[in-house]
Amino acid sequence: MIILTVDGRSIQAPAGSSVLSACLFADIFIPHLCWLESDTVADAPAACRLCFVEIDGFSEPVTACTVTVENGMMVHTDTEAVRSLQKTALKLLLSVHKVDCKNCPADKACSLQDIAKFLGIGLGCKPFERVLKELDVDSRHPAFDYYPNRCVLCGLCVRICRDRHEQPMLSFAGRGFNTVVGYFAETSDTDPDCLSCRGCLDVCPTGALVEKSQV
Amino acid sequence: MTENVKSRIEAAYQALAEEARDQKETFDQSPLPKIHIGMASCGIASGALETQAAFEAALKDRGVEAHVHTVGCLGHCYAEPVVIIDHPDSGFPPILYPEVTPGKAKMLVKLFLEGGDPRFEHIMGATVENEMIPSVMEFARFNREKRVVMERCGKIDPEKINEYIAQGGYGALVKGLGRTPESIIAEIEASGLRGRGGAGFPTGKKWQFARNAAGSDKLIICNADEGDPGAYMDRTLLESNPHQVIEGMMIAALAVGATRGLFYVRAEYPLAVRILTTAVDQARELGLLGTDILGSGLDFDIDLFQGSGAFVCGEETALIRSVEGFRGMPRHRPPYPVEHGLDGRPTVINNVKTLATIPPIVEKGADWFRGIGTPGSPGTAVFSIVGNVTHPGLVEIPMGVTLRELIFDICGGIPKQKKFKAVQIGGPSGGCLSADFLDTPVDFDELRQAGAMMGSGGMVVMDEDSCMVDVSRYFLDFTQKESCGKCTFCRVGTRHLLNILQRLTRGEGKEGDIKQLETLSRAVQQGSLCGLGKTAPNPILTSVAYFKEEYEAHIQEGRCPGCACRTLTAFYIDLDKCARGCDACVACCPVDAVFTTSTRKKGIDQELCVKCGECMVACPPEYDAVVKISPAHLAPIIERPSEKKS
């Protein structure tokens, strides 16, 4: 076991684990969206840019999911620089998010709500303007509807699909601001696996994927 | 390696070299005139194919015998199509002709090749020192350059390997084969060569990491996914002298112990792809690639992969993903590709120019290389200089030359007597430097200190008519569109930066916008996952730092100092200068906004005007009556006379 210090507290973690997983297992919350429990340092996508921490010896805040724990490491999760980056990242995500919690199936079970509460900010996005994508719902998938303006592009659904199925059906599509989760299938028939799997629906943290029958 | 093997390699190479030299000698000593035509993409775009056809047709029609020799690019893009005519019988030295149109080609065949008159009025200069014609070496554009990477560009036919070998090509490979990998790496480390892709990481160190990495199945990738707007150094090199890059890659392979190489070339470079494919095939035929290279017992071969047009794939981890068959999205580093690259194999990724610099270093030694350039950045830099300069094109200079020398002495300064405003170095990742920085030497560290970066060699020069806010908007628009969309700061942050800049260029700026641009830029720099996002705000940060007054003018006065932002600018016609009866502006206006006043002078209907600027181009210079003004409301209003009934 590796022993490191997080916010003055000494914690233990198995060798090779990431700072993020070490902290989460020790009940020290670090905001994150794109990380799965099985992720190693090498395969963490580091896409959501929320899990910043400061570590002695690093000149800048680093993402906790990409740093391997080391003995004697001094980690700080609650510095001004860290919180400022996290708040900016969350506000950026909220600025492209259609905040309509009452009508969202993820209400009260939404990672964005949780993280906003944790950081002590609301669901507003000031000073950024809210910019939404034109397309509100993409209902081409036979099993679920995709809401681009709820999606935070954490990529969990894409990864789950790739892990579970030899021929994954989900992928990222588009570039830049227009990046979305796209799906491809040769016919419009429901992939027989989709509804029995439900991997993407269960893992989505923001209600961007909604099973068709629920609508 | 035993002496036996060494002499076998040497003998195999000498056999190739001898044949190549024989061919060259036969060609050189032929009494027939030789017409060398620059046929890289730049030449072809300017009409070199038509020029070639015109030469061939004229030779045939007139029954004149001559060698038409297609070569790569000399780097003088402003003068394309460039032709060098070597006509020994005329008594003149080889002569360089700029802008050879098909008509000029026919004329030269008739008057020079047949008649012996070189037509002095069309000459740029002789390519060698002589007593008859001034040499091009008298121009700064020629004599201030120092060519290491581009030494043979424009002199050899890139599709004939023997022309490269005859000039000593692949000699460095033979030297490398006779040395230990450690000594090659030591030589490159000692040379101080830094990666020419932009970041300037020491090449020797990178190779050492790959050499030390576990795993036997190592790989060299040449990154030719050149994508900065206005940059075309790598394309030109591959189209003009691909073998120097291949040779560099082979030496890299020897050094790190790789058996496979891969060229990652963008599919938008079809000519480079074709020439490179031919080059690899020819090298393989001669036993320079494949198994048991030159009898050394070593194997190495090269594949080609065409990138599908994503700028982010120039980032090495995204490049690897795309070769693996996935969407090109960068991943976190470490692990670095030198340890964990393509399919998990140790992979060295070097830029085209880096690899092309290797053979000369191995040939002439680290000390020779260190003698060029600055202590921190030895060697030369290849820039593609574009924008508002008199002589745009490819320039190779020793590091340490100042921007002023480069732009004003070597490239002829700003045309049309305009004032210099800024130079943008390093593309979307780089920065805009103002006139205060003209004495900055070209050097990795000096440029970074100034806020720009060396980049891979794109340099855009801008005159007083450029708007720095609009330039930032242009680059952010580019990076926003090319962002892979993976990480929050780059995907959403650049979008907000772009939105603010778009508002500014429309005159809808607000107090606090500059501050927000700076704050968000810093956050995007700090928070982004890969180099694209981390450097995307550089154009904003540098232009806000060095051209703040332009941002303020946009916000506070609705004025665009460069008169480039359309919403903030108006065109009007100065009635004191306008000549009666000239209808140039009326005729060229695409929306009929230009009208004739009662005094038969012209006016512009501001409601209709789309600000295309065509009237300004059309107005004869002796009148020069069309004026651009910002803010738009300052344009004097000239009433359009009511329609006369006919």
Short mmCIF file of N, CA and C in Angstrom, two decimals, chain B residues 159-244:
data_model
loop_
_atom_site.label_atom_id
_atom_site.label_comp_id
_atom_site.label_asym_id
_atom_site.label_seq_id
_atom_site.Cartn_x
_atom_site.Cartn_y
_atom_site.Cartn_z
N GLU B 159 11.56 12.65 -58.21
CA GLU B 159 11.09 11.31 -58.57
C GLU B 159 12.20 10.44 -59.15
N LYS B 160 13.45 10.92 -59.04
CA LYS B 160 14.57 10.10 -59.51
C LYS B 160 15.58 9.96 -58.38
N ILE B 161 15.61 8.79 -57.79
CA ILE B 161 16.47 8.58 -56.62
C ILE B 161 17.94 8.78 -56.97
N ASN B 162 18.31 8.47 -58.21
CA ASN B 162 19.72 8.58 -58.57
C ASN B 162 20.23 10.01 -58.53
N GLU B 163 19.33 10.96 -58.75
CA GLU B 163 19.78 12.36 -58.69
C GLU B 163 20.16 12.72 -57.26
N TYR B 164 19.46 12.11 -56.30
CA TYR B 164 19.80 12.35 -54.89
C TYR B 164 21.10 11.63 -54.55
N ILE B 165 21.21 10.38 -55.00
CA ILE B 165 22.41 9.60 -54.68
C ILE B 165 23.65 10.24 -55.32
N ALA B 166 23.50 10.74 -56.54
CA ALA B 166 24.64 11.33 -57.23
C ALA B 166 25.19 12.53 -56.48
N GLN B 167 24.34 13.18 -55.68
CA GLN B 167 24.82 14.32 -54.89
C GLN B 167 25.24 13.89 -53.50
N GLY B 168 25.53 12.61 -53.34
CA GLY B 168 25.99 12.14 -52.03
C GLY B 168 24.87 11.62 -51.16
N GLY B 169 23.65 11.55 -51.70
CA GLY B 169 22.51 11.06 -50.93
C GLY B 169 22.70 9.63 -50.46
N TYR B 170 22.18 9.35 -49.30
CA TYR B 170 22.28 8.06 -48.61
C TYR B 170 23.70 7.75 -48.14
N GLY B 171 24.62 8.73 -48.33
CA GLY B 171 25.96 8.56 -47.78
C GLY B 171 25.93 8.58 -46.25
N ALA B 172 25.04 9.42 -45.70
CA ALA B 172 24.93 9.49 -44.24
C ALA B 172 24.39 8.18 -43.68
N LEU B 173 23.51 7.54 -44.43
CA LEU B 173 22.98 6.25 -43.99
C LEU B 173 24.12 5.24 -43.89
N VAL B 174 25.00 5.24 -44.90
CA VAL B 174 26.12 4.30 -44.88
C VAL B 174 27.00 4.57 -43.67
N LYS B 175 27.23 5.87 -43.41
CA LYS B 175 28.01 6.22 -42.21
C LYS B 175 27.31 5.69 -40.96
N GLY B 176 25.98 5.90 -40.93
CA GLY B 176 25.20 5.47 -39.77
C GLY B 176 25.25 3.97 -39.58
N LEU B 177 25.22 3.23 -40.69
CA LEU B 177 25.24 1.77 -40.60
C LEU B 177 26.55 1.28 -39.99
N GLY B 178 27.59 2.07 -40.17
CA GLY B 178 28.89 1.68 -39.63
C GLY B 178 29.08 2.10 -38.19
N ARG B 179 28.08 2.73 -37.61
CA ARG B 179 28.27 3.21 -36.24
C ARG B 179 27.32 2.50 -35.28
N THR B 180 27.60 2.64 -33.99
CA THR B 180 26.69 2.04 -33.01
C THR B 180 25.51 2.99 -32.82
N PRO B 181 24.35 2.45 -32.47
CA PRO B 181 23.19 3.31 -32.19
C PRO B 181 23.53 4.38 -31.15
N GLU B 182 24.28 3.98 -30.12
CA GLU B 182 24.61 4.93 -29.06
C GLU B 182 25.40 6.12 -29.61
N SER B 183 26.31 5.82 -30.53
CA SER B 183 27.14 6.93 -31.03
C SER B 183 26.32 7.85 -31.94
N ILE B 184 25.32 7.28 -32.64
CA ILE B 184 24.46 8.15 -33.46
C ILE B 184 23.66 9.07 -32.54
N ILE B 185 23.07 8.49 -31.50
CA ILE B 185 22.28 9.30 -30.57
C ILE B 185 23.16 10.36 -29.92
N ALA B 186 24.37 9.96 -29.55
CA ALA B 186 25.28 10.91 -28.91
C ALA B 186 25.59 12.07 -29.86
N GLU B 187 25.77 11.74 -31.14
CA GLU B 187 26.06 12.78 -32.14
C GLU B 187 24.88 13.76 -32.25
N ILE B 188 23.65 13.21 -32.30
CA ILE B 188 22.47 14.07 -32.44
C ILE B 188 22.29 14.91 -31.17
N GLU B 189 22.53 14.26 -30.02
CA GLU B 189 22.42 15.04 -28.76
C GLU B 189 23.44 16.16 -28.74
N ALA B 190 24.65 15.83 -29.18
CA ALA B 190 25.72 16.84 -29.17
C ALA B 190 25.41 17.97 -30.15
N SER B 191 24.68 17.66 -31.20
CA SER B 191 24.37 18.70 -32.19
C SER B 191 23.38 19.71 -31.64
N GLY B 192 22.65 19.32 -30.59
CA GLY B 192 21.67 20.23 -30.00
C GLY B 192 20.42 20.38 -30.84
N LEU B 193 20.20 19.48 -31.79
CA LEU B 193 19.02 19.57 -32.66
C LEU B 193 17.74 19.48 -31.83
N ARG B 194 16.84 20.44 -32.07
CA ARG B 194 15.54 20.43 -31.39
C ARG B 194 14.44 20.20 -32.42
N GLY B 195 13.40 19.49 -31.98
CA GLY B 195 12.33 19.10 -32.90
C GLY B 195 11.76 20.27 -33.65
N ARG B 196 11.65 20.14 -34.97
CA ARG B 196 11.19 21.25 -35.80
C ARG B 196 9.68 21.29 -35.95
N GLY B 197 8.97 20.45 -35.19
CA GLY B 197 7.52 20.45 -35.30
C GLY B 197 6.88 21.61 -34.57
N GLY B 198 7.63 22.22 -33.66
CA GLY B 198 7.08 23.37 -32.97
C GLY B 198 7.53 23.50 -31.53
N ALA B 199 7.48 22.40 -30.80
CA ALA B 199 7.74 22.50 -29.37
C ALA B 199 9.24 22.57 -29.07
N GLY B 200 10.06 22.06 -29.98
CA GLY B 200 11.50 22.20 -29.80
C GLY B 200 12.11 21.23 -28.81
N PHE B 201 11.52 20.04 -28.67
CA PHE B 201 12.09 19.05 -27.75
C PHE B 201 13.37 18.48 -28.36
N PRO B 202 14.43 18.30 -27.54
CA PRO B 202 15.69 17.80 -28.10
C PRO B 202 15.51 16.41 -28.74
N THR B 203 15.87 16.32 -30.02
CA THR B 203 15.65 15.09 -30.77
C THR B 203 16.46 13.92 -30.21
N GLY B 204 17.71 14.19 -29.87
CA GLY B 204 18.57 13.13 -29.34
C GLY B 204 17.97 12.50 -28.09
N LYS B 205 17.43 13.36 -27.24
CA LYS B 205 16.82 12.87 -25.99
C LYS B 205 15.63 11.97 -26.30
N LYS B 206 14.80 12.42 -27.24
CA LYS B 206 13.62 11.63 -27.61
C LYS B 206 14.05 10.24 -28.08
N TRP B 207 15.07 10.22 -28.92
CA TRP B 207 15.56 8.94 -29.44
C TRP B 207 16.10 8.07 -28.31
N GLN B 208 16.80 8.72 -27.37
CA GLN B 208 17.36 7.97 -26.25
C GLN B 208 16.24 7.31 -25.44
N PHE B 209 15.16 8.07 -25.19
CA PHE B 209 14.03 7.51 -24.45
C PHE B 209 13.47 6.30 -25.18
N ALA B 210 13.33 6.41 -26.50
CA ALA B 210 12.78 5.30 -27.26
C ALA B 210 13.73 4.13 -27.27
N ARG B 211 15.02 4.42 -27.34
CA ARG B 211 16.04 3.36 -27.32
C ARG B 211 15.94 2.60 -26.00
N ASN B 212 15.78 3.36 -24.90
CA ASN B 212 15.73 2.73 -23.58
C ASN B 212 14.42 2.01 -23.32
N ALA B 213 13.36 2.38 -24.06
CA ALA B 213 12.04 1.82 -23.77
C ALA B 213 12.03 0.31 -23.98
N ALA B 214 11.24 -0.35 -23.16
CA ALA B 214 11.13 -1.81 -23.29
C ALA B 214 10.34 -2.13 -24.56
N GLY B 215 10.56 -3.30 -25.10
CA GLY B 215 9.85 -3.69 -26.32
C GLY B 215 10.78 -3.66 -27.50
N SER B 216 10.64 -4.64 -28.38
CA SER B 216 11.57 -4.73 -29.50
C SER B 216 10.95 -4.17 -30.78
N ASP B 217 9.64 -4.08 -30.79
CA ASP B 217 8.95 -3.73 -32.01
C ASP B 217 8.75 -2.22 -32.09
N LYS B 218 9.84 -1.50 -32.30
CA LYS B 218 9.76 -0.04 -32.24
C LYS B 218 9.45 0.56 -33.61
N LEU B 219 9.03 1.81 -33.56
CA LEU B 219 8.48 2.42 -34.76
C LEU B 219 8.90 3.88 -34.87
N ILE B 220 9.17 4.32 -36.10
CA ILE B 220 9.43 5.75 -36.35
C ILE B 220 8.27 6.29 -37.17
N ILE B 221 7.67 7.37 -36.73
CA ILE B 221 6.64 8.01 -37.53
C ILE B 221 7.12 9.40 -37.94
N CYS B 222 6.98 9.69 -39.21
CA CYS B 222 7.27 11.05 -39.67
C CYS B 222 5.96 11.81 -39.73
N ASN B 223 5.87 12.86 -38.94
CA ASN B 223 4.64 13.63 -38.86
C ASN B 223 4.61 14.67 -39.98
N ALA B 224 3.86 14.37 -41.02
CA ALA B 224 3.70 15.32 -42.13
C ALA B 224 2.24 15.75 -42.22
N ASP B 225 1.63 15.92 -41.04
CA ASP B 225 0.23 16.36 -41.00
C ASP B 225 0.22 17.86 -40.80
N GLU B 226 0.89 18.54 -41.71
CA GLU B 226 1.04 19.99 -41.59
C GLU B 226 -0.32 20.66 -41.75
N GLY B 227 -0.70 21.51 -40.79
CA GLY B 227 -2.04 22.06 -40.89
C GLY B 227 -2.20 23.53 -40.55
N ASP B 228 -1.14 24.18 -40.09
CA ASP B 228 -1.28 25.60 -39.75
C ASP B 228 -1.66 26.39 -41.00
N PRO B 229 -2.62 27.33 -40.86
CA PRO B 229 -2.96 28.14 -42.03
C PRO B 229 -1.71 28.90 -42.51
N GLY B 230 -1.45 28.79 -43.79
CA GLY B 230 -0.32 29.52 -44.36
C GLY B 230 1.01 28.80 -44.28
N ALA B 231 1.02 27.57 -43.77
CA ALA B 231 2.29 26.85 -43.62
C ALA B 231 2.37 25.72 -44.64
N TYR B 232 3.51 25.64 -45.35
CA TYR B 232 3.64 24.58 -46.36
C TYR B 232 5.08 24.11 -46.51
N MET B 233 5.84 24.21 -45.42
CA MET B 233 7.25 23.81 -45.49
C MET B 233 7.38 22.32 -45.72
N ASP B 234 6.61 21.55 -44.96
CA ASP B 234 6.76 20.09 -45.01
C ASP B 234 6.32 19.56 -46.38
N ARG B 235 5.24 20.14 -46.89
CA ARG B 235 4.76 19.72 -48.20
C ARG B 235 5.85 19.93 -49.25
N THR B 236 6.42 21.14 -49.24
CA THR B 236 7.41 21.48 -50.25
C THR B 236 8.64 20.57 -50.14
N LEU B 237 9.04 20.29 -48.92
CA LEU B 237 10.20 19.42 -48.73
C LEU B 237 9.93 18.03 -49.29
N LEU B 238 8.77 17.49 -48.95
CA LEU B 238 8.45 16.14 -49.43
C LEU B 238 8.31 16.12 -50.94
N GLU B 239 7.86 17.23 -51.50
CA GLU B 239 7.68 17.27 -52.95
C GLU B 239 8.98 17.57 -53.68
N SER B 240 9.97 18.10 -52.96
CA SER B 240 11.19 18.52 -53.63
C SER B 240 12.36 17.59 -53.38
N ASN B 241 12.40 17.00 -52.20
CA ASN B 241 13.52 16.11 -51.88
C ASN B 241 13.10 15.08 -50.84
N PRO B 242 12.26 14.12 -51.22
CA PRO B 242 11.74 13.17 -50.24
C PRO B 242 12.82 12.25 -49.67
N HIS B 243 13.87 12.01 -50.46
CA HIS B 243 14.84 11.02 -50.01
C HIS B 243 15.64 11.48 -48.79
N GLN B 244 15.82 12.80 -48.67
CA GLN B 244 16.55 13.27 -47.49
C GLN B 244 15.75 12.97 -46.22
#
